[in-house]
PDB file of C-alpha atoms and ligand atoms in Angstrom:
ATOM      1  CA  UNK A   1       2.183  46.424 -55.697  1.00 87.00           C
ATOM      2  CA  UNK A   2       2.787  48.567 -52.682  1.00 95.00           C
ATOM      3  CA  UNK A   3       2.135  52.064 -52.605  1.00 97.00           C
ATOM      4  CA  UNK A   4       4.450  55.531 -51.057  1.00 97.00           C
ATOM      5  CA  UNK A   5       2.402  58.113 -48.950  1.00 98.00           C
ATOM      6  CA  UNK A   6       3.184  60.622 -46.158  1.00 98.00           C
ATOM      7  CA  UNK A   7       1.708  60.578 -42.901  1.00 98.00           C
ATOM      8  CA  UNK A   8       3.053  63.267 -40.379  1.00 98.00           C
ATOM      9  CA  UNK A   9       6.204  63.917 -43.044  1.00 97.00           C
ATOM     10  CA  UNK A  10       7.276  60.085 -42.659  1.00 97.00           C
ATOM     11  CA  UNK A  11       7.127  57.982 -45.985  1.00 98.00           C
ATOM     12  CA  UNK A  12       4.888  54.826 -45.050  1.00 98.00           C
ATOM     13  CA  UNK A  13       4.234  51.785 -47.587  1.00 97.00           C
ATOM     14  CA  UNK A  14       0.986  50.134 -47.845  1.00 98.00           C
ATOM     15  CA  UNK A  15      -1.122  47.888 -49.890  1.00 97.00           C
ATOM     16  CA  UNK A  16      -3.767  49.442 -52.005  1.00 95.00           C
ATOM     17  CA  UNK A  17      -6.877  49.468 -50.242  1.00 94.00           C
ATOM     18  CA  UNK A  18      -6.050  49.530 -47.047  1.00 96.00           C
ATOM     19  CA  UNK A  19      -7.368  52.105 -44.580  1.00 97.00           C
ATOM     20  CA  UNK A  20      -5.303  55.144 -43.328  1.00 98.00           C
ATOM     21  CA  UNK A  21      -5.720  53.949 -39.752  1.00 98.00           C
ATOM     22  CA  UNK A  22      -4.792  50.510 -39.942  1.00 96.00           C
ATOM     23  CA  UNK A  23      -1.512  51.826 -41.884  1.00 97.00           C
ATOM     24  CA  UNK A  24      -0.809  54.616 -39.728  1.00 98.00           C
ATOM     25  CA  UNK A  25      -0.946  52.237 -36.820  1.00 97.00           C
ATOM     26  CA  UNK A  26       1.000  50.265 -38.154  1.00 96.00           C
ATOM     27  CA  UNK A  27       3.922  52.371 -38.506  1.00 97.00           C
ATOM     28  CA  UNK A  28       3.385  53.195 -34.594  1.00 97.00           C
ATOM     29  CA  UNK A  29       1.604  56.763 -35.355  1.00 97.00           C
ATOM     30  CA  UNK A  30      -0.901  56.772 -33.100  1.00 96.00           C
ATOM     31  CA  UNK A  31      -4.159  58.341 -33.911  1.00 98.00           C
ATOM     32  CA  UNK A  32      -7.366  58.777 -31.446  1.00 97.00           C
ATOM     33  CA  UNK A  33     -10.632  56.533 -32.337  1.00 97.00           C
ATOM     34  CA  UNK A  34     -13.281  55.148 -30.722  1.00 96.00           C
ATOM     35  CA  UNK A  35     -15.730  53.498 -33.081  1.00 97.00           C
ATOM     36  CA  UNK A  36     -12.834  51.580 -34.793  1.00 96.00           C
ATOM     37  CA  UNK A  37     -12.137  47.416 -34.351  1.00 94.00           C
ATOM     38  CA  UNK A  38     -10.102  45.945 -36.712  1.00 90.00           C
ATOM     39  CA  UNK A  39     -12.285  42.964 -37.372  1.00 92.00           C
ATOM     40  CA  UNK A  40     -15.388  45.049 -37.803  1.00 96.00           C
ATOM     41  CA  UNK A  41     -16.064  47.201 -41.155  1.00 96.00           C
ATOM     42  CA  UNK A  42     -15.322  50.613 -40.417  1.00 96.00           C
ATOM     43  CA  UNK A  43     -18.295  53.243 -40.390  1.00 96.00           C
ATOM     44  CA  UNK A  44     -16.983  56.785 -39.452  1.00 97.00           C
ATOM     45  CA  UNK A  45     -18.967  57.375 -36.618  1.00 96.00           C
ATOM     46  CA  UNK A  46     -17.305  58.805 -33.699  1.00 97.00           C
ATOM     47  CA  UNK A  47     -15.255  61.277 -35.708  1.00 97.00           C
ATOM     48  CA  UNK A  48     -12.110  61.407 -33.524  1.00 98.00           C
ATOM     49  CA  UNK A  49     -10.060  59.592 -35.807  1.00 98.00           C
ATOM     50  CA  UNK A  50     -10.416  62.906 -37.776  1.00 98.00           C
ATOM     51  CA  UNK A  51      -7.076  63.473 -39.974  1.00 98.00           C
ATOM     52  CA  UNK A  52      -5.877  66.074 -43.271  1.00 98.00           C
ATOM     53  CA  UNK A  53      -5.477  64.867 -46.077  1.00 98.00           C
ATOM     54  CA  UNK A  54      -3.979  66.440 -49.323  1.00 97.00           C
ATOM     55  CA  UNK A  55      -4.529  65.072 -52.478  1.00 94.00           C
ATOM     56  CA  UNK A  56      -4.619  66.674 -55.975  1.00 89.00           C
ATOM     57  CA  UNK A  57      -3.726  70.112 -54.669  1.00 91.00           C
ATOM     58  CA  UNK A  58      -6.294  70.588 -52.381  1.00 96.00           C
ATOM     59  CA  UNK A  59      -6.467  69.961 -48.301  1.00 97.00           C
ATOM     60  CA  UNK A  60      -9.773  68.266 -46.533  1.00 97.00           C
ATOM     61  CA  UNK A  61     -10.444  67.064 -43.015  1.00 98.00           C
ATOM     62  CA  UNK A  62     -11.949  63.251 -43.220  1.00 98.00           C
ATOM     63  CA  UNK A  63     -12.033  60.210 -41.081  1.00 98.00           C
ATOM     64  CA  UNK A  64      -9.272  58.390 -41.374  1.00 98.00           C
ATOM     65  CA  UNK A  65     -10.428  54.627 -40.324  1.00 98.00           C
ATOM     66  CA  UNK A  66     -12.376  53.808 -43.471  1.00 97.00           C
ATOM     67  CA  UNK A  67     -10.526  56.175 -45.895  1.00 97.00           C
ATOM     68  CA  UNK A  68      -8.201  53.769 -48.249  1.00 97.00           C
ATOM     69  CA  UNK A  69      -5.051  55.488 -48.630  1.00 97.00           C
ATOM     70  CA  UNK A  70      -3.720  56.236 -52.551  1.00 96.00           C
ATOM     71  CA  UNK A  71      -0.144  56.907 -53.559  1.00 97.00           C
ATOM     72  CA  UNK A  72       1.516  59.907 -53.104  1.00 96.00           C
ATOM     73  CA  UNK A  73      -1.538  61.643 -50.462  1.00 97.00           C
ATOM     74  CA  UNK A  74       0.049  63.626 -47.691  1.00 98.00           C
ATOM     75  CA  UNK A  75      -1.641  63.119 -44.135  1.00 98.00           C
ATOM     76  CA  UNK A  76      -1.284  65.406 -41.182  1.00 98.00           C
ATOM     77  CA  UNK A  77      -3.124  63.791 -37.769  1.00 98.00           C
ATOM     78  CA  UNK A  78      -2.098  66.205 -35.218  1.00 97.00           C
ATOM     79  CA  UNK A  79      -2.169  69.732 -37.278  1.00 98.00           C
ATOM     80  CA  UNK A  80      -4.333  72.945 -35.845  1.00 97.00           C
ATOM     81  CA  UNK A  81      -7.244  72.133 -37.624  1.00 97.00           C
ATOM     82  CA  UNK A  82      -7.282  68.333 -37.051  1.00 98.00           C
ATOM     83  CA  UNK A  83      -7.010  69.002 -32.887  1.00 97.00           C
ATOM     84  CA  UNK A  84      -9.646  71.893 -33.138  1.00 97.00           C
ATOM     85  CA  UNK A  85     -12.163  69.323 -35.013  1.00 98.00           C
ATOM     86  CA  UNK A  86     -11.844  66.664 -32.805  1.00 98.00           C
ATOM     87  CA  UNK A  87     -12.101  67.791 -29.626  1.00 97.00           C
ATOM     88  CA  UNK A  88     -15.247  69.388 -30.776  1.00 97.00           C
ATOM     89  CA  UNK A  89     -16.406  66.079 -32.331  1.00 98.00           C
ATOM     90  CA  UNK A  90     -15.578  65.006 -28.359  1.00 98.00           C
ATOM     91  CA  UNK A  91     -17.465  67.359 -27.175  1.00 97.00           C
ATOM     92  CA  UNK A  92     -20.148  66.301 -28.938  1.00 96.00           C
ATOM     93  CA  UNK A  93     -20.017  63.088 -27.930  1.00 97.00           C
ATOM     94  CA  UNK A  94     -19.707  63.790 -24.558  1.00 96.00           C
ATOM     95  CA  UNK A  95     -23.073  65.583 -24.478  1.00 95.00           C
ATOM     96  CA  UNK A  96     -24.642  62.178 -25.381  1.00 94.00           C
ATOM     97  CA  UNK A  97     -23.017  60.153 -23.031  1.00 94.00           C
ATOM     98  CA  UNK A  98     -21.701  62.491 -20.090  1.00 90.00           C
ATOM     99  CA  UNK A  99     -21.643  60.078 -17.199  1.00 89.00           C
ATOM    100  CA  UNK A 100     -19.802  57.490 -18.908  1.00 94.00           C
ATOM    101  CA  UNK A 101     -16.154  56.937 -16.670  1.00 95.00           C
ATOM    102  CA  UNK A 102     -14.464  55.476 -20.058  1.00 95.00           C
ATOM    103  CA  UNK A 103     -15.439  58.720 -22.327  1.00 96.00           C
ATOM    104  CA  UNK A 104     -14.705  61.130 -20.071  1.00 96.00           C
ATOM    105  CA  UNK A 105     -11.373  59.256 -19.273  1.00 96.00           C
ATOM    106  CA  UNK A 106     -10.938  59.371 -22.820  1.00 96.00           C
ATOM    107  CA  UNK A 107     -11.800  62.930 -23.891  1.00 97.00           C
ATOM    108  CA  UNK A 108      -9.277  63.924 -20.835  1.00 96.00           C
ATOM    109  CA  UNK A 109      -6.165  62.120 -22.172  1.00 95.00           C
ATOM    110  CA  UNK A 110      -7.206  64.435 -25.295  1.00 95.00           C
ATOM    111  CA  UNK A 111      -7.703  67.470 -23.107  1.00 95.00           C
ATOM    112  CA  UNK A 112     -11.533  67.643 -23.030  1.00 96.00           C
ATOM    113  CA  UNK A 113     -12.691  68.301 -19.961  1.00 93.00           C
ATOM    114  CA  UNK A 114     -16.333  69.295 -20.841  1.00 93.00           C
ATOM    115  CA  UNK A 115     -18.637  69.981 -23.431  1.00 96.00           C
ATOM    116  CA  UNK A 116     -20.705  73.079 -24.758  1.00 95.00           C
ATOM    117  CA  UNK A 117     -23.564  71.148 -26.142  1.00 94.00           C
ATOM    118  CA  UNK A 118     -26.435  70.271 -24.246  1.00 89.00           C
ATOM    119  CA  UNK A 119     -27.669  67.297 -23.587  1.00 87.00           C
ATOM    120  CA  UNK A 120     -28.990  64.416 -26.298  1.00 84.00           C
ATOM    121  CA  UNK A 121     -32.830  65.234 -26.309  1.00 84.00           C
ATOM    122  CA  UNK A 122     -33.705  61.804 -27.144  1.00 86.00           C
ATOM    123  CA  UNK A 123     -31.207  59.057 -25.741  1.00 87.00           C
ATOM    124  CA  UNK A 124     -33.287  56.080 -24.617  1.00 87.00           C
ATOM    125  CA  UNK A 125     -30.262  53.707 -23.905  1.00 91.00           C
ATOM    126  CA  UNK A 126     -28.244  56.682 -21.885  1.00 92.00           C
ATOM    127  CA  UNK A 127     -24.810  57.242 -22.584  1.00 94.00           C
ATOM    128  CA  UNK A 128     -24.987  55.425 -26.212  1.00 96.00           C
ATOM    129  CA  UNK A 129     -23.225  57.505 -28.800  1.00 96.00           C
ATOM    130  CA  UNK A 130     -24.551  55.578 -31.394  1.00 96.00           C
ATOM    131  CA  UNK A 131     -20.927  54.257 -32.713  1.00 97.00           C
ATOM    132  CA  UNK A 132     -22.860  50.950 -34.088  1.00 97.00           C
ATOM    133  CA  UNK A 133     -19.928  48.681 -32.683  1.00 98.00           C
ATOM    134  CA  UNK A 134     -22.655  46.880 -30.776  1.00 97.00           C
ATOM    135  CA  UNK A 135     -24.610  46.541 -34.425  1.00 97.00           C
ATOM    136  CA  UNK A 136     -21.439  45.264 -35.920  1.00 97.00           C
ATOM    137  CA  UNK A 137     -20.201  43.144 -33.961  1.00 97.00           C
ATOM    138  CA  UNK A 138     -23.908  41.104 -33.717  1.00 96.00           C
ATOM    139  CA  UNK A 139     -23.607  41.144 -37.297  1.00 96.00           C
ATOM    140  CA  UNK A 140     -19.879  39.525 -37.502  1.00 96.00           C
ATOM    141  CA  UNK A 141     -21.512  36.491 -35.430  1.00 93.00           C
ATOM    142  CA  UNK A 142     -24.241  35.844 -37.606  1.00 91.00           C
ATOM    143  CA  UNK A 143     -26.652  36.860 -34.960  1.00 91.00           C
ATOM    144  CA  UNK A 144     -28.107  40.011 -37.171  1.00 92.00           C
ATOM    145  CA  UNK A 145     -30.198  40.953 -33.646  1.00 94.00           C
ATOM    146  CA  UNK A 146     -29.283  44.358 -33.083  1.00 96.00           C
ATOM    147  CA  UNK A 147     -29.755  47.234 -35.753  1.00 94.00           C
ATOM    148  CA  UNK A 148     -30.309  51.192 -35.423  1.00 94.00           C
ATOM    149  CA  UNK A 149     -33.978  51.975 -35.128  1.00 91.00           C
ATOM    150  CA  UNK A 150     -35.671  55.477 -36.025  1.00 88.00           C
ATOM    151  CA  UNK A 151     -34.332  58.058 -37.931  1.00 88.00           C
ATOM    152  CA  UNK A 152     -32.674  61.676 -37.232  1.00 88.00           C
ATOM    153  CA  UNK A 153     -32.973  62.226 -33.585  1.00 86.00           C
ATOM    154  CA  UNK A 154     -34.746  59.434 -32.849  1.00 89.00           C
ATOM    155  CA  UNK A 155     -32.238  57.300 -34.286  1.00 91.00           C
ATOM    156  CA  UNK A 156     -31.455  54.776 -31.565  1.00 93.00           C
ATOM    157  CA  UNK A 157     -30.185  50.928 -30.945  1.00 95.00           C
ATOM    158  CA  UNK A 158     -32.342  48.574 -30.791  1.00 92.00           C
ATOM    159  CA  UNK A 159     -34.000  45.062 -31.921  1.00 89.00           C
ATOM    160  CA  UNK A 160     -36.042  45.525 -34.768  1.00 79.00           C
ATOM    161  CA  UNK A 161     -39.623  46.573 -34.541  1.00 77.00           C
ATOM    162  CA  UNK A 162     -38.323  46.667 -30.648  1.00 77.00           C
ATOM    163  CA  UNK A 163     -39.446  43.042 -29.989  1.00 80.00           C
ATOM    164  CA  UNK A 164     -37.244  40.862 -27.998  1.00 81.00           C
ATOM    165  CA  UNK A 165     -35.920  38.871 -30.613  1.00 85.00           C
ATOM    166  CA  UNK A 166     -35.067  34.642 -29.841  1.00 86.00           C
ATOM    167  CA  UNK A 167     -32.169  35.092 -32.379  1.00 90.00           C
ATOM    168  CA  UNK A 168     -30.418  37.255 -29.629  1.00 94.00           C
ATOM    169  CA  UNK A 169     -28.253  34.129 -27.682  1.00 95.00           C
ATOM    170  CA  UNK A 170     -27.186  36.693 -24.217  1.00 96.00           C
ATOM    171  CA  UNK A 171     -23.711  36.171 -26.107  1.00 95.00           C
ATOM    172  CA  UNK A 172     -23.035  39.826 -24.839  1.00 97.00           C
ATOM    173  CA  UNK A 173     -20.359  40.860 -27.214  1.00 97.00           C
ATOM    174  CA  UNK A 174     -22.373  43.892 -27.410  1.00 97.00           C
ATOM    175  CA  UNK A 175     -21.581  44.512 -23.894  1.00 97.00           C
ATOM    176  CA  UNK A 176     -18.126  43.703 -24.499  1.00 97.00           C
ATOM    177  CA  UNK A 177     -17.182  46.077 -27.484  1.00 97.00           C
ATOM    178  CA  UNK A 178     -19.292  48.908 -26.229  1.00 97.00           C
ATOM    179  CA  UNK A 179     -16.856  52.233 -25.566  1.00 96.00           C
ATOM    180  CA  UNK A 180     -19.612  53.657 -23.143  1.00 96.00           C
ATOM    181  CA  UNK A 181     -20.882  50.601 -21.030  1.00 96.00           C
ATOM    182  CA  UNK A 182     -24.594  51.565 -21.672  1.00 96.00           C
ATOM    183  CA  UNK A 183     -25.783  48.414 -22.655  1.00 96.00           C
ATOM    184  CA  UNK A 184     -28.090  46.954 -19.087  1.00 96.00           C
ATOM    185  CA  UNK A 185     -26.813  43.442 -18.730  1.00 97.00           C
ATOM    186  CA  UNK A 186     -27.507  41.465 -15.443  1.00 97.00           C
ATOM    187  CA  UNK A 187     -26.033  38.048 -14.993  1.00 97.00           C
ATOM    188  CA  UNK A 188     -27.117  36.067 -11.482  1.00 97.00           C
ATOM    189  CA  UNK A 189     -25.908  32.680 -10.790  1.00 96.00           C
ATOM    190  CA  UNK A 190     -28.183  31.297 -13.312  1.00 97.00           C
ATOM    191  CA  UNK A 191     -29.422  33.627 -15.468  1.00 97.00           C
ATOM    192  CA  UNK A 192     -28.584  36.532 -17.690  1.00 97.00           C
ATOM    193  CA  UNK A 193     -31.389  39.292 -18.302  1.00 97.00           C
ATOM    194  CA  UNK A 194     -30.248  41.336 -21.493  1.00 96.00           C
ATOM    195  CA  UNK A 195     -32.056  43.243 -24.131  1.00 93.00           C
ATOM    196  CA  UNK A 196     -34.961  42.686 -22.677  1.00 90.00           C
ATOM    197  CA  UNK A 197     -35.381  38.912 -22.156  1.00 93.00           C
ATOM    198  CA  UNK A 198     -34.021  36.379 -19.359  1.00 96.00           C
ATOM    199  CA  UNK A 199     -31.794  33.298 -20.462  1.00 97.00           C
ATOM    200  CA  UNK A 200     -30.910  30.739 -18.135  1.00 97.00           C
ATOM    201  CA  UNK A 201     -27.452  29.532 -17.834  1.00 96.00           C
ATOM    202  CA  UNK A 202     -26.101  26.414 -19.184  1.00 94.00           C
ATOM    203  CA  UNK A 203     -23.939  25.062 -15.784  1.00 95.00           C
ATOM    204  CA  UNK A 204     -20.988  23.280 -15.540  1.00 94.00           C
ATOM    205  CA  UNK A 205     -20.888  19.927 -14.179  1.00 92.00           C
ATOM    206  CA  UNK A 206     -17.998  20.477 -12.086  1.00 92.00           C
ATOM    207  CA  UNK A 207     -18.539  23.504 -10.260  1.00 93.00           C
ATOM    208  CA  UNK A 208     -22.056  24.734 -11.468  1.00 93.00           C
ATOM    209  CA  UNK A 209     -20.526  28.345 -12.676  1.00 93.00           C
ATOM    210  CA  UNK A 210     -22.368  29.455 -15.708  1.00 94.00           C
ATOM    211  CA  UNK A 211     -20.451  28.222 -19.348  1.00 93.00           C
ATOM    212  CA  UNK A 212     -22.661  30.295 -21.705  1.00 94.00           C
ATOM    213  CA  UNK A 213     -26.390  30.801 -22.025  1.00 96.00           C
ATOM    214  CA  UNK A 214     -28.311  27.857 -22.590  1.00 94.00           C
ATOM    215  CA  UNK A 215     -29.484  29.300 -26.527  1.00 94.00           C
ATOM    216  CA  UNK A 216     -25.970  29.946 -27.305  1.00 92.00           C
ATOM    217  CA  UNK A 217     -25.115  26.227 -25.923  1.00 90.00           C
ATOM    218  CA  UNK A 218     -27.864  24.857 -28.115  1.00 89.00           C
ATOM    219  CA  UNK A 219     -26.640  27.151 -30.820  1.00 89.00           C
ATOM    220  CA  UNK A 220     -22.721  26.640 -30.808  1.00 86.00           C
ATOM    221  CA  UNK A 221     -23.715  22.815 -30.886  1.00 85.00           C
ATOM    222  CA  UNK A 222     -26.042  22.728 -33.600  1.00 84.00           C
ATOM    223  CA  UNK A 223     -24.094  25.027 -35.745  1.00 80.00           C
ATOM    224  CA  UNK A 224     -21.074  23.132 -35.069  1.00 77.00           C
ATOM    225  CA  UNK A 225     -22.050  20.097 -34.814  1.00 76.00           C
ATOM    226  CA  UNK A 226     -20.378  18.908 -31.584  1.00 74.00           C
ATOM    227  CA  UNK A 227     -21.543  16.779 -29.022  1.00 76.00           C
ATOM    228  CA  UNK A 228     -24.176  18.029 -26.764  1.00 73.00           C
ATOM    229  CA  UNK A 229     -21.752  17.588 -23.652  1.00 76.00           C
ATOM    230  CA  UNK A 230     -18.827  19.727 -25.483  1.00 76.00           C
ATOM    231  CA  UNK A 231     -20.204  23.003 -23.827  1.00 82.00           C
ATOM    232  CA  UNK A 232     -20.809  21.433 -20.124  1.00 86.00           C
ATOM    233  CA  UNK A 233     -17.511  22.384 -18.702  1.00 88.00           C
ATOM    234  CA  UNK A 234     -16.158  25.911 -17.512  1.00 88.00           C
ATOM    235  CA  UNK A 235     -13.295  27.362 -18.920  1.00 85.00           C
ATOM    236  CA  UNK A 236     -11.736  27.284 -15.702  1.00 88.00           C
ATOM    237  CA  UNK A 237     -12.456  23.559 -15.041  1.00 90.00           C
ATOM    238  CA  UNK A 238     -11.276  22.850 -18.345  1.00 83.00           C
ATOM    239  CA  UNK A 239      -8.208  24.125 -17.677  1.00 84.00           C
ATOM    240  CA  UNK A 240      -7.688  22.584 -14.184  1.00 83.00           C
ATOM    241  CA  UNK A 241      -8.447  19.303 -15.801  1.00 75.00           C
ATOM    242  CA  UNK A 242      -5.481  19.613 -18.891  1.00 73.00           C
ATOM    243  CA  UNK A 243      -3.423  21.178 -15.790  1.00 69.00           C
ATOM    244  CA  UNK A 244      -3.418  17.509 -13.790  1.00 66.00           C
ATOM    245  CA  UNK A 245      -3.335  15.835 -16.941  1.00 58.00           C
ATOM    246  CA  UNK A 246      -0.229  17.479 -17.713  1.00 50.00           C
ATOM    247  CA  UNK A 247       1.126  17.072 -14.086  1.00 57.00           C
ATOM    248  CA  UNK A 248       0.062  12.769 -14.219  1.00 57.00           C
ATOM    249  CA  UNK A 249       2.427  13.146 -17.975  1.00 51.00           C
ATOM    250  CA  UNK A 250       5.241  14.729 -15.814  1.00 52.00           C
ATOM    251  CA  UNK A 251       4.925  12.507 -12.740  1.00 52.00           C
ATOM    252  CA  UNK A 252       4.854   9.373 -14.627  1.00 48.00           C
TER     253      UNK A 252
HETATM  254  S1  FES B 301     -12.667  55.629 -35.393  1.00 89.60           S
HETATM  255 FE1  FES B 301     -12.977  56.638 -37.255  1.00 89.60          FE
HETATM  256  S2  FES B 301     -14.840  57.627 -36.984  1.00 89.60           S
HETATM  257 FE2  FES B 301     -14.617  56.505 -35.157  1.00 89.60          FE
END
């Protein structure tokens, strides 16, 4: 049975368990995050999504992308406190990562400009702010390659016991949901260097562009048991082939 809340003074509806972000969202009030992805479990690690909550008579600040909401809370996301919290929380993170375009972009739309805090001490993969997307979304693939390394400060990304690691396929979704861009990826015409190792490309038969890395072709096909020649075509070729197809239909 749905549940009644207030976000912002506007009743919302939502299903129990569902997070405060994903509802306010939904109901088109927008709130600031950077560690969040819908099809990734939610961690709390930037700390921008930061929203007040009352419940039970009493008025806290907490993270609203993995808090699940409960009838009758009240939810403020843009109040004094809330703006004072998270631009600090920005500033914070812009001390780890202060010469990445996308943060700074980011921290300006929320009208951070620069930070008090100096910077990280220990930051080995510069500009990481240690939001674990990278973690999580290696995880969601089955891939398990990346995890966070060292403790405290030293607390870092990284492949465990910092060994390149053969279960690591170049996939690069790492590279793709990272906020800062800090993850060193080099692709050439037929390789990819990442993490630490070189993978050759798989080519495509047409026009000898890389398809994927040759260990996530010889992945994808034994874990889905396709033909070995499903994964020797582009995207692009692919395409251009259903294209004419579809023109031969038409013409004929
Ligand atoms: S989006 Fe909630 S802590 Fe980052």
């Amino acid at each position: 049975m749905s549940i009644r809340f207030e976000i912002d003074n506007q009743e919302v509806k939502a299903e129990p368990g569902e997070m405060l972000l994903d509802v306010a969202r939904r109901n088109g009030i927008e709130i600031p995050s950077l560690c969040h992805k819908e099809s990734l479990p939610a961690i709390g690690a930037c700390r921008l999504c930061l929203v007040e909550v009352e419940q039970g008579g009493q008025r806290d600040l907490t993270t609203s992308c993995n808090y699940r909401v409960e009838a009758g809370m009240k939810v403020w996301t843009e109040s004094a406190e809330v703006q004072l919290h998270r631009a600090m929380n920005m500033e914070l993170l812009l001390a780890r990562a202060p010469r990445a375009p996308k943060l700074k972009a980011f921290a300006a739309e929320l009208g951070v400009s620069r930070t008090r805090f100096g910077p990280a001490a220990y930051n080995p993969l510069a500009n990481c702010i240690l939001c674990e997307l990278c973690v999580r979304a290696c995880a969601k693939l089955g891939n398990n390659v990346l995890t966070m390394v060292g403790r405290g400060e030293k607390k870092r990304v990284g492949m465990a016991f910092n060994e390149p690691s053969d279960k690591c396929k170049g996939c690069a979704a790492c590279v793709a949901v990272c906020p800062t861009d800090c993850i060193p990826i080099k692709d050439t015409a037929t390789e990819r260097t990442i993490w630490g190792q070189k993978l050759e490309f798989a080519l495509c038969k047409n026009c000898g562009q890389p398809v994927m890395t040759k260990r996530q072709q010889a992945s994808a096909i034994k874990g889905k048991g396709l033909p070995e020649d499903y994964y020797d075509t582009c995207e692009s070729c692919k395409q251009a082939a259903t294209s004419e197809r579809f023109a031969e239909v038409v013409i004929w």
